[in-house]
Amino acid sequence: MPSLPMPITDVFVSLADPRQTNKVQHSLAETLTVAVCGILVGADTFEEIQAWAQEKLPWFRRYLELPN
């Protein structure tokens, strides 16, 4: 029986987060998920990833918490 695919965020949850806790707005797993998705659609810079992610924010909120 085939197993279900693992959500991409589950790949990143075991990573240690080196960021300063008081400066964090989103979980590391969600941030990396958005970044990987941006790269997969052709974004080459942080600015392109950010612009693409903001355009797709309603779609991302269907799958990620993104509280801020």
mmCIF file with all atom_site columns, N, CA, C and O in Angstrom, residues 15-65:
data_model
loop_
_atom_site.group_PDB
_atom_site.id
_atom_site.type_symbol
_atom_site.label_atom_id
_atom_site.label_alt_id
_atom_site.label_comp_id
_atom_site.label_asym_id
_atom_site.label_entity_id
_atom_site.label_seq_id
_atom_site.pdbx_PDB_ins_code
_atom_site.Cartn_x
_atom_site.Cartn_y
_atom_site.Cartn_z
_atom_site.occupancy
_atom_site.B_iso_or_equiv
_atom_site.pdbx_formal_charge
_atom_site.auth_seq_id
_atom_site.auth_comp_id
_atom_site.auth_asym_id
_atom_site.auth_atom_id
_atom_site.pdbx_PDB_model_num
ATOM 1   N N  . LEU A 1 15 ? 14.763 20.918 12.265  1.00 0.00 ? 15 LEU A N  1
ATOM 2   C CA . LEU A 1 15 ? 15.923 21.800 12.217  1.00 0.00 ? 15 LEU A CA 1
ATOM 3   C C  . LEU A 1 15 ? 15.962 22.736 13.418  1.00 0.00 ? 15 LEU A C  1
ATOM 4   O O  . LEU A 1 15 ? 14.939 23.260 13.844  1.00 0.00 ? 15 LEU A O  1
ATOM 5   N N  . ALA A 1 16 ? 17.150 22.953 13.936  1.00 0.00 ? 16 ALA A N  1
ATOM 6   C CA . ALA A 1 16 ? 17.315 23.911 15.028  1.00 0.00 ? 16 ALA A CA 1
ATOM 7   C C  . ALA A 1 16 ? 17.184 25.318 14.459  1.00 0.00 ? 16 ALA A C  1
ATOM 8   O O  . ALA A 1 16 ? 17.719 25.622 13.400  1.00 0.00 ? 16 ALA A O  1
ATOM 9   N N  . ASP A 1 17 ? 16.467 26.158 15.156  1.00 0.00 ? 17 ASP A N  1
ATOM 10  C CA . ASP A 1 17 ? 16.243 27.529 14.698  1.00 0.00 ? 17 ASP A CA 1
ATOM 11  C C  . ASP A 1 17 ? 17.279 28.443 15.340  1.00 0.00 ? 17 ASP A C  1
ATOM 12  O O  . ASP A 1 17 ? 17.242 28.699 16.542  1.00 0.00 ? 17 ASP A O  1
ATOM 13  N N  . PRO A 1 18 ? 18.237 28.980 14.550  1.00 0.00 ? 18 PRO A N  1
ATOM 14  C CA . PRO A 1 18 ? 19.292 29.809 15.125  1.00 0.00 ? 18 PRO A CA 1
ATOM 15  C C  . PRO A 1 18 ? 18.887 31.269 15.341  1.00 0.00 ? 18 PRO A C  1
ATOM 16  O O  . PRO A 1 18 ? 19.669 32.046 15.864  1.00 0.00 ? 18 PRO A O  1
ATOM 17  N N  . ARG A 1 19 ? 17.667 31.640 14.975  1.00 0.00 ? 19 ARG A N  1
ATOM 18  C CA . ARG A 1 19 ? 17.245 33.042 15.063  1.00 0.00 ? 19 ARG A CA 1
ATOM 19  C C  . ARG A 1 19 ? 16.965 33.452 16.498  1.00 0.00 ? 19 ARG A C  1
ATOM 20  O O  . ARG A 1 19 ? 16.684 32.633 17.361  1.00 0.00 ? 19 ARG A O  1
ATOM 21  N N  . GLN A 1 20 ? 17.039 34.753 16.763  1.00 0.00 ? 20 GLN A N  1
ATOM 22  C CA . GLN A 1 20 ? 16.732 35.289 18.091  1.00 0.00 ? 20 GLN A CA 1
ATOM 23  C C  . GLN A 1 20 ? 15.218 35.210 18.292  1.00 0.00 ? 20 GLN A C  1
ATOM 24  O O  . GLN A 1 20 ? 14.451 35.770 17.509  1.00 0.00 ? 20 GLN A O  1
ATOM 25  N N  . THR A 1 21 ? 14.799 34.563 19.348  1.00 0.00 ? 21 THR A N  1
ATOM 26  C CA . THR A 1 21 ? 13.388 34.285 19.594  1.00 0.00 ? 21 THR A CA 1
ATOM 27  C C  . THR A 1 21 ? 12.514 35.535 19.572  1.00 0.00 ? 21 THR A C  1
ATOM 28  O O  . THR A 1 21 ? 11.423 35.521 19.010  1.00 0.00 ? 21 THR A O  1
ATOM 29  N N  . ASN A 1 22 ? 12.988 36.627 20.128  1.00 0.00 ? 22 ASN A N  1
ATOM 30  C CA . ASN A 1 22 ? 12.162 37.838 20.207  1.00 0.00 ? 22 ASN A CA 1
ATOM 31  C C  . ASN A 1 22 ? 12.029 38.559 18.863  1.00 0.00 ? 22 ASN A C  1
ATOM 32  O O  . ASN A 1 22 ? 11.268 39.512 18.751  1.00 0.00 ? 22 ASN A O  1
ATOM 33  N N  . LYS A 1 23 ? 12.763 38.114 17.847  1.00 0.00 ? 23 LYS A N  1
ATOM 34  C CA . LYS A 1 23 ? 12.691 38.738 16.530  1.00 0.00 ? 23 LYS A CA 1
ATOM 35  C C  . LYS A 1 23 ? 11.979 37.857 15.492  1.00 0.00 ? 23 LYS A C  1
ATOM 36  O O  . LYS A 1 23 ? 11.929 38.199 14.328  1.00 0.00 ? 23 LYS A O  1
ATOM 37  N N  . VAL A 1 24 ? 11.441 36.730 15.925  1.00 0.00 ? 24 VAL A N  1
ATOM 38  C CA . VAL A 1 24 ? 10.835 35.764 15.018  1.00 0.00 ? 24 VAL A CA 1
ATOM 39  C C  . VAL A 1 24 ? 9.348  36.054 14.843  1.00 0.00 ? 24 VAL A C  1
ATOM 40  O O  . VAL A 1 24 ? 8.623  36.216 15.824  1.00 0.00 ? 24 VAL A O  1
ATOM 41  N N  . GLN A 1 25 ? 8.909  36.130 13.593  1.00 0.00 ? 25 GLN A N  1
ATOM 42  C CA . GLN A 1 25 ? 7.485  36.327 13.313  1.00 0.00 ? 25 GLN A CA 1
ATOM 43  C C  . GLN A 1 25 ? 6.828  35.070 12.765  1.00 0.00 ? 25 GLN A C  1
ATOM 44  O O  . GLN A 1 25 ? 5.627  34.895 12.890  1.00 0.00 ? 25 GLN A O  1
ATOM 45  N N  . HIS A 1 26 ? 7.604  34.208 12.132  1.00 0.00 ? 26 HIS A N  1
ATOM 46  C CA . HIS A 1 26 ? 7.072  32.975 11.547  1.00 0.00 ? 26 HIS A CA 1
ATOM 47  C C  . HIS A 1 26 ? 7.982  31.815 11.925  1.00 0.00 ? 26 HIS A C  1
ATOM 48  O O  . HIS A 1 26 ? 9.176  31.996 12.149  1.00 0.00 ? 26 HIS A O  1
ATOM 49  N N  . SER A 1 27 ? 7.422  30.630 11.957  1.00 0.00 ? 27 SER A N  1
ATOM 50  C CA . SER A 1 27 ? 8.232  29.460 12.278  1.00 0.00 ? 27 SER A CA 1
ATOM 51  C C  . SER A 1 27 ? 9.255  29.234 11.172  1.00 0.00 ? 27 SER A C  1
ATOM 52  O O  . SER A 1 27 ? 9.044  29.586 10.006  1.00 0.00 ? 27 SER A O  1
ATOM 53  N N  . LEU A 1 28 ? 10.371 28.652 11.545  1.00 0.00 ? 28 LEU A N  1
ATOM 54  C CA . LEU A 1 28 ? 11.427 28.371 10.577  1.00 0.00 ? 28 LEU A CA 1
ATOM 55  C C  . LEU A 1 28 ? 10.906 27.424 9.498   1.00 0.00 ? 28 LEU A C  1
ATOM 56  O O  . LEU A 1 28 ? 11.183 27.618 8.316   1.00 0.00 ? 28 LEU A O  1
ATOM 57  N N  . ALA A 1 29 ? 10.135 26.427 9.898   1.00 0.00 ? 29 ALA A N  1
ATOM 58  C CA . ALA A 1 29 ? 9.605  25.465 8.925   1.00 0.00 ? 29 ALA A CA 1
ATOM 59  C C  . ALA A 1 29 ? 8.726  26.155 7.883   1.00 0.00 ? 29 ALA A C  1
ATOM 60  O O  . ALA A 1 29 ? 8.829  25.877 6.683   1.00 0.00 ? 29 ALA A O  1
ATOM 61  N N  . GLU A 1 30 ? 7.880  27.088 8.303   1.00 0.00 ? 30 GLU A N  1
ATOM 62  C CA . GLU A 1 30 ? 7.021  27.794 7.356   1.00 0.00 ? 30 GLU A CA 1
ATOM 63  C C  . GLU A 1 30 ? 7.829  28.735 6.467   1.00 0.00 ? 30 GLU A C  1
ATOM 64  O O  . GLU A 1 30 ? 7.572  28.834 5.266   1.00 0.00 ? 30 GLU A O  1
ATOM 65  N N  . THR A 1 31 ? 8.825  29.409 7.042   1.00 0.00 ? 31 THR A N  1
ATOM 66  C CA . THR A 1 31 ? 9.664  30.315 6.267   1.00 0.00 ? 31 THR A CA 1
ATOM 67  C C  . THR A 1 31 ? 10.427 29.544 5.186   1.00 0.00 ? 31 THR A C  1
ATOM 68  O O  . THR A 1 31 ? 10.477 29.968 4.025   1.00 0.00 ? 31 THR A O  1
ATOM 69  N N  . LEU A 1 32 ? 10.996 28.412 5.557   1.00 0.00 ? 32 LEU A N  1
ATOM 70  C CA . LEU A 1 32 ? 11.732 27.606 4.584   1.00 0.00 ? 32 LEU A CA 1
ATOM 71  C C  . LEU A 1 32 ? 10.803 27.009 3.535   1.00 0.00 ? 32 LEU A C  1
ATOM 72  O O  . LEU A 1 32 ? 11.176 26.900 2.360   1.00 0.00 ? 32 LEU A O  1
ATOM 73  N N  . THR A 1 33 ? 9.587  26.650 3.926   1.00 0.00 ? 33 THR A N  1
ATOM 74  C CA . THR A 1 33 ? 8.610  26.123 2.961   1.00 0.00 ? 33 THR A CA 1
ATOM 75  C C  . THR A 1 33 ? 8.293  27.171 1.904   1.00 0.00 ? 33 THR A C  1
ATOM 76  O O  . THR A 1 33 ? 8.293  26.880 0.705   1.00 0.00 ? 33 THR A O  1
ATOM 77  N N  . VAL A 1 34 ? 8.047  28.392 2.331   1.00 0.00 ? 34 VAL A N  1
ATOM 78  C CA . VAL A 1 34 ? 7.753  29.478 1.387   1.00 0.00 ? 34 VAL A CA 1
ATOM 79  C C  . VAL A 1 34 ? 8.958  29.719 0.484   1.00 0.00 ? 34 VAL A C  1
ATOM 80  O O  . VAL A 1 34 ? 8.814  29.875 -0.733  1.00 0.00 ? 34 VAL A O  1
ATOM 81  N N  . ALA A 1 35 ? 10.153 29.717 1.052   1.00 0.00 ? 35 ALA A N  1
ATOM 82  C CA . ALA A 1 35 ? 11.359 29.957 0.262   1.00 0.00 ? 35 ALA A CA 1
ATOM 83  C C  . ALA A 1 35 ? 11.574 28.866 -0.784  1.00 0.00 ? 35 ALA A C  1
ATOM 84  O O  . ALA A 1 35 ? 11.870 29.160 -1.945  1.00 0.00 ? 35 ALA A O  1
ATOM 85  N N  . VAL A 1 36 ? 11.418 27.624 -0.393  1.00 0.00 ? 36 VAL A N  1
ATOM 86  C CA . VAL A 1 36 ? 11.589 26.519 -1.345  1.00 0.00 ? 36 VAL A CA 1
ATOM 87  C C  . VAL A 1 36 ? 10.555 26.601 -2.458  1.00 0.00 ? 36 VAL A C  1
ATOM 88  O O  . VAL A 1 36 ? 10.884 26.433 -3.636  1.00 0.00 ? 36 VAL A O  1
ATOM 89  N N  . CYS A 1 37 ? 9.313  26.886 -2.116  1.00 0.00 ? 37 CYS A N  1
ATOM 90  C CA . CYS A 1 37 ? 8.272  27.032 -3.137  1.00 0.00 ? 37 CYS A CA 1
ATOM 91  C C  . CYS A 1 37 ? 8.620  28.166 -4.103  1.00 0.00 ? 37 CYS A C  1
ATOM 92  O O  . CYS A 1 37 ? 8.457  28.021 -5.324  1.00 0.00 ? 37 CYS A O  1
ATOM 93  N N  . GLY A 1 38 ? 9.104  29.269 -3.579  1.00 0.00 ? 38 GLY A N  1
ATOM 94  C CA . GLY A 1 38 ? 9.504  30.392 -4.424  1.00 0.00 ? 38 GLY A CA 1
ATOM 95  C C  . GLY A 1 38 ? 10.616 30.015 -5.384  1.00 0.00 ? 38 GLY A C  1
ATOM 96  O O  . GLY A 1 38 ? 10.590 30.364 -6.569  1.00 0.00 ? 38 GLY A O  1
ATOM 97  N N  . ILE A 1 39 ? 11.592 29.292 -4.890  1.00 0.00 ? 39 ILE A N  1
ATOM 98  C CA . ILE A 1 39 ? 12.700 28.853 -5.738  1.00 0.00 ? 39 ILE A CA 1
ATOM 99  C C  . ILE A 1 39 ? 12.199 27.899 -6.817  1.00 0.00 ? 39 ILE A C  1
ATOM 100 O O  . ILE A 1 39 ? 12.610 27.979 -7.974  1.00 0.00 ? 39 ILE A O  1
ATOM 101 N N  . LEU A 1 40 ? 11.282 27.009 -6.450  1.00 0.00 ? 40 LEU A N  1
ATOM 102 C CA . LEU A 1 40 ? 10.754 26.048 -7.422  1.00 0.00 ? 40 LEU A CA 1
ATOM 103 C C  . LEU A 1 40 ? 9.987  26.715 -8.556  1.00 0.00 ? 40 LEU A C  1
ATOM 104 O O  . LEU A 1 40 ? 9.924  26.173 -9.661  1.00 0.00 ? 40 LEU A O  1
ATOM 105 N N  . VAL A 1 41 ? 9.404  27.877 -8.298  1.00 0.00 ? 41 VAL A N  1
ATOM 106 C CA . VAL A 1 41 ? 8.678  28.577 -9.367  1.00 0.00 ? 41 VAL A CA 1
ATOM 107 C C  . VAL A 1 41 ? 9.567  29.572 -10.112 1.00 0.00 ? 41 VAL A C  1
ATOM 108 O O  . VAL A 1 41 ? 9.088  30.290 -10.983 1.00 0.00 ? 41 VAL A O  1
ATOM 109 N N  . GLY A 1 42 ? 10.856 29.624 -9.762  1.00 0.00 ? 42 GLY A N  1
ATOM 110 C CA . GLY A 1 42 ? 11.785 30.431 -10.531 1.00 0.00 ? 42 GLY A CA 1
ATOM 111 C C  . GLY A 1 42 ? 12.300 31.693 -9.893  1.00 0.00 ? 42 GLY A C  1
ATOM 112 O O  . GLY A 1 42 ? 13.023 32.454 -10.532 1.00 0.00 ? 42 GLY A O  1
ATOM 113 N N  . ALA A 1 43 ? 11.966 31.956 -8.652  1.00 0.00 ? 43 ALA A N  1
ATOM 114 C CA . ALA A 1 43 ? 12.499 33.144 -7.974  1.00 0.00 ? 43 ALA A CA 1
ATOM 115 C C  . ALA A 1 43 ? 13.988 32.926 -7.701  1.00 0.00 ? 43 ALA A C  1
ATOM 116 O O  . ALA A 1 43 ? 14.382 31.864 -7.216  1.00 0.00 ? 43 ALA A O  1
ATOM 117 N N  . ASP A 1 44 ? 14.782 33.921 -8.028  1.00 0.00 ? 44 ASP A N  1
ATOM 118 C CA . ASP A 1 44 ? 16.232 33.788 -7.888  1.00 0.00 ? 44 ASP A CA 1
ATOM 119 C C  . ASP A 1 44 ? 16.829 34.589 -6.737  1.00 0.00 ? 44 ASP A C  1
ATOM 120 O O  . ASP A 1 44 ? 17.966 34.369 -6.357  1.00 0.00 ? 44 ASP A O  1
ATOM 121 N N  . THR A 1 45 ? 16.085 35.543 -6.198  1.00 0.00 ? 45 THR A N  1
ATOM 122 C CA . THR A 1 45 ? 16.607 36.390 -5.123  1.00 0.00 ? 45 THR A CA 1
ATOM 123 C C  . THR A 1 45 ? 15.614 36.416 -3.968  1.00 0.00 ? 45 THR A C  1
ATOM 124 O O  . THR A 1 45 ? 14.448 36.032 -4.122  1.00 0.00 ? 45 THR A O  1
ATOM 125 N N  . PHE A 1 46 ? 16.077 36.918 -2.822  1.00 0.00 ? 46 PHE A N  1
ATOM 126 C CA . PHE A 1 46 ? 15.180 37.063 -1.674  1.00 0.00 ? 46 PHE A CA 1
ATOM 127 C C  . PHE A 1 46 ? 14.025 37.995 -2.015  1.00 0.00 ? 46 PHE A C  1
ATOM 128 O O  . PHE A 1 46 ? 12.877 37.754 -1.620  1.00 0.00 ? 46 PHE A O  1
ATOM 129 N N  . GLU A 1 47 ? 14.321 39.037 -2.764  1.00 0.00 ? 47 GLU A N  1
ATOM 130 C CA . GLU A 1 47 ? 13.280 39.999 -3.137  1.00 0.00 ? 47 GLU A CA 1
ATOM 131 C C  . GLU A 1 47 ? 12.226 39.351 -4.028  1.00 0.00 ? 47 GLU A C  1
ATOM 132 O O  . GLU A 1 47 ? 11.026 39.597 -3.877  1.00 0.00 ? 47 GLU A O  1
ATOM 133 N N  . GLU A 1 48 ? 12.653 38.510 -4.967  1.00 0.00 ? 48 GLU A N  1
ATOM 134 C CA . GLU A 1 48 ? 11.702 37.811 -5.839  1.00 0.00 ? 48 GLU A CA 1
ATOM 135 C C  . GLU A 1 48 ? 10.862 36.809 -5.056  1.00 0.00 ? 48 GLU A C  1
ATOM 136 O O  . GLU A 1 48 ? 9.664  36.685 -5.294  1.00 0.00 ? 48 GLU A O  1
ATOM 137 N N  . ILE A 1 49 ? 11.485 36.116 -4.122  1.00 0.00 ? 49 ILE A N  1
ATOM 138 C CA . ILE A 1 49 ? 10.744 35.166 -3.280  1.00 0.00 ? 49 ILE A CA 1
ATOM 139 C C  . ILE A 1 49 ? 9.703  35.918 -2.466  1.00 0.00 ? 49 ILE A C  1
ATOM 140 O O  . ILE A 1 49 ? 8.547  35.501 -2.386  1.00 0.00 ? 49 ILE A O  1
ATOM 141 N N  . GLN A 1 50 ? 10.093 37.048 -1.876  1.00 0.00 ? 50 GLN A N  1
ATOM 142 C CA . GLN A 1 50 ? 9.165  37.833 -1.063  1.00 0.00 ? 50 GLN A CA 1
ATOM 143 C C  . GLN A 1 50 ? 8.005  38.350 -1.909  1.00 0.00 ? 50 GLN A C  1
ATOM 144 O O  . GLN A 1 50 ? 6.840  38.250 -1.495  1.00 0.00 ? 50 GLN A O  1
ATOM 145 N N  . ALA A 1 51 ? 8.283  38.902 -3.070  1.00 0.00 ? 51 ALA A N  1
ATOM 146 C CA . ALA A 1 51 ? 7.219  39.431 -3.938  1.00 0.00 ? 51 ALA A CA 1
ATOM 147 C C  . ALA A 1 51 ? 6.270  38.327 -4.362  1.00 0.00 ? 51 ALA A C  1
ATOM 148 O O  . ALA A 1 51 ? 5.044  38.494 -4.329  1.00 0.00 ? 51 ALA A O  1
ATOM 149 N N  . TRP A 1 52 ? 6.809  37.171 -4.729  1.00 0.00 ? 52 TRP A N  1
ATOM 150 C CA . TRP A 1 52 ? 5.969  36.051 -5.140  1.00 0.00 ? 52 TRP A CA 1
ATOM 151 C C  . TRP A 1 52 ? 5.126  35.550 -3.963  1.00 0.00 ? 52 TRP A C  1
ATOM 152 O O  . TRP A 1 52 ? 3.932  35.289 -4.117  1.00 0.00 ? 52 TRP A O  1
ATOM 153 N N  . ALA A 1 53 ? 5.748  35.429 -2.795  1.00 0.00 ? 53 ALA A N  1
ATOM 154 C CA . ALA A 1 53 ? 5.038  34.925 -1.615  1.00 0.00 ? 53 ALA A CA 1
ATOM 155 C C  . ALA A 1 53 ? 3.911  35.868 -1.205  1.00 0.00 ? 53 ALA A C  1
ATOM 156 O O  . ALA A 1 53 ? 2.830  35.422 -0.815  1.00 0.00 ? 53 ALA A O  1
ATOM 157 N N  . GLN A 1 54 ? 4.129  37.172 -1.290  1.00 0.00 ? 54 GLN A N  1
ATOM 158 C CA . GLN A 1 54 ? 3.075  38.132 -0.947  1.00 0.00 ? 54 GLN A CA 1
ATOM 159 C C  . GLN A 1 54 ? 1.907  38.016 -1.921  1.00 0.00 ? 54 GLN A C  1
ATOM 160 O O  . GLN A 1 54 ? 0.750  38.132 -1.524  1.00 0.00 ? 54 GLN A O  1
ATOM 161 N N  . GLU A 1 55 ? 2.213  37.773 -3.188  1.00 0.00 ? 55 GLU A N  1
ATOM 162 C CA . GLU A 1 55 ? 1.163  37.589 -4.187  1.00 0.00 ? 55 GLU A CA 1
ATOM 163 C C  . GLU A 1 55 ? 0.355  36.328 -3.912  1.00 0.00 ? 55 GLU A C  1
ATOM 164 O O  . GLU A 1 55 ? -0.848 36.284 -4.151  1.00 0.00 ? 55 GLU A O  1
ATOM 165 N N  . LYS A 1 56 ? 1.006  35.312 -3.391  1.00 0.00 ? 56 LYS A N  1
ATOM 166 C CA . LYS A 1 56 ? 0.372  34.012 -3.135  1.00 0.00 ? 56 LYS A CA 1
ATOM 167 C C  . LYS A 1 56 ? -0.063 33.834 -1.681  1.00 0.00 ? 56 LYS A C  1
ATOM 168 O O  . LYS A 1 56 ? -0.452 32.745 -1.278  1.00 0.00 ? 56 LYS A O  1
ATOM 169 N N  . LEU A 1 57 ? -0.027 34.887 -0.889  1.00 0.00 ? 57 LEU A N  1
ATOM 170 C CA . LEU A 1 57 ? -0.334 34.790 0.538   1.00 0.00 ? 57 LEU A CA 1
ATOM 171 C C  . LEU A 1 57 ? -1.674 34.119 0.837   1.00 0.00 ? 57 LEU A C  1
ATOM 172 O O  . LEU A 1 57 ? -1.737 33.243 1.708   1.00 0.00 ? 57 LEU A O  1
ATOM 173 N N  . PRO A 1 58 ? -2.766 34.471 0.145   1.00 0.00 ? 58 PRO A N  1
ATOM 174 C CA . PRO A 1 58 ? -4.027 33.775 0.447   1.00 0.00 ? 58 PRO A CA 1
ATOM 175 C C  . PRO A 1 58 ? -3.926 32.259 0.234   1.00 0.00 ? 58 PRO A C  1
ATOM 176 O O  . PRO A 1 58 ? -4.474 31.481 1.014   1.00 0.00 ? 58 PRO A O  1
ATOM 177 N N  . TRP A 1 59 ? -3.197 31.858 -0.783  1.00 0.00 ? 59 TRP A N  1
ATOM 178 C CA . TRP A 1 59 ? -3.026 30.421 -1.037  1.00 0.00 ? 59 TRP A CA 1
ATOM 179 C C  . TRP A 1 59 ? -2.200 29.784 0.072   1.00 0.00 ? 59 TRP A C  1
ATOM 180 O O  . TRP A 1 59 ? -2.567 28.728 0.579   1.00 0.00 ? 59 TRP A O  1
ATOM 181 N N  . PHE A 1 60 ? -1.094 30.429 0.463   1.00 0.00 ? 60 PHE A N  1
ATOM 182 C CA . PHE A 1 60 ? -0.256 29.886 1.534   1.00 0.00 ? 60 PHE A CA 1
ATOM 183 C C  . PHE A 1 60 ? -1.035 29.760 2.835   1.00 0.00 ? 60 PHE A C  1
ATOM 184 O O  . PHE A 1 60 ? -0.847 28.806 3.583   1.00 0.00 ? 60 PHE A O  1
ATOM 185 N N  . ARG A 1 61 ? -1.909 30.710 3.125   1.00 0.00 ? 61 ARG A N  1
ATOM 186 C CA . ARG A 1 61 ? -2.661 30.673 4.393   1.00 0.00 ? 61 ARG A CA 1
ATOM 187 C C  . ARG A 1 61 ? -3.639 29.504 4.443   1.00 0.00 ? 61 ARG A C  1
ATOM 188 O O  . ARG A 1 61 ? -4.128 29.160 5.519   1.00 0.00 ? 61 ARG A O  1
ATOM 189 N N  . ARG A 1 62 ? -3.925 28.890 3.320   1.00 0.00 ? 62 ARG A N  1
ATOM 190 C CA . ARG A 1 62 ? -4.761 27.681 3.317   1.00 0.00 ? 62 ARG A CA 1
ATOM 191 C C  . ARG A 1 62 ? -4.010 26.494 3.901   1.00 0.00 ? 62 ARG A C  1
ATOM 192 O O  . ARG A 1 62 ? -4.623 25.547 4.385   1.00 0.00 ? 62 ARG A O  1
ATOM 193 N N  . TYR A 1 63 ? -2.674 26.556 3.861   1.00 0.00 ? 63 TYR A N  1
ATOM 194 C CA . TYR A 1 63 ? -1.850 25.405 4.262   1.00 0.00 ? 63 TYR A CA 1
ATOM 195 C C  . TYR A 1 63 ? -0.904 25.696 5.429   1.00 0.00 ? 63 TYR A C  1
ATOM 196 O O  . TYR A 1 63 ? -0.468 24.759 6.093   1.00 0.00 ? 63 TYR A O  1
ATOM 197 N N  . LEU A 1 64 ? -0.585 26.968 5.634   1.00 0.00 ? 64 LEU A N  1
ATOM 198 C CA . LEU A 1 64 ? 0.352  27.346 6.694   1.00 0.00 ? 64 LEU A CA 1
ATOM 199 C C  . LEU A 1 64 ? -0.317 28.316 7.652   1.00 0.00 ? 64 LEU A C  1
ATOM 200 O O  . LEU A 1 64 ? -1.273 28.989 7.278   1.00 0.00 ? 64 LEU A O  1
ATOM 201 N N  . GLU A 1 65 ? 0.189  28.423 8.844   1.00 0.00 ? 65 GLU A N  1
ATOM 202 C CA . GLU A 1 65 ? -0.404 29.339 9.831   1.00 0.00 ? 65 GLU A CA 1
ATOM 203 C C  . GLU A 1 65 ? -0.071 30.793 9.498   1.00 0.00 ? 65 GLU A C  1
ATOM 204 O O  . GLU A 1 65 ? -0.946 31.638 9.479   1.00 0.00 ? 65 GLU A O  1
#
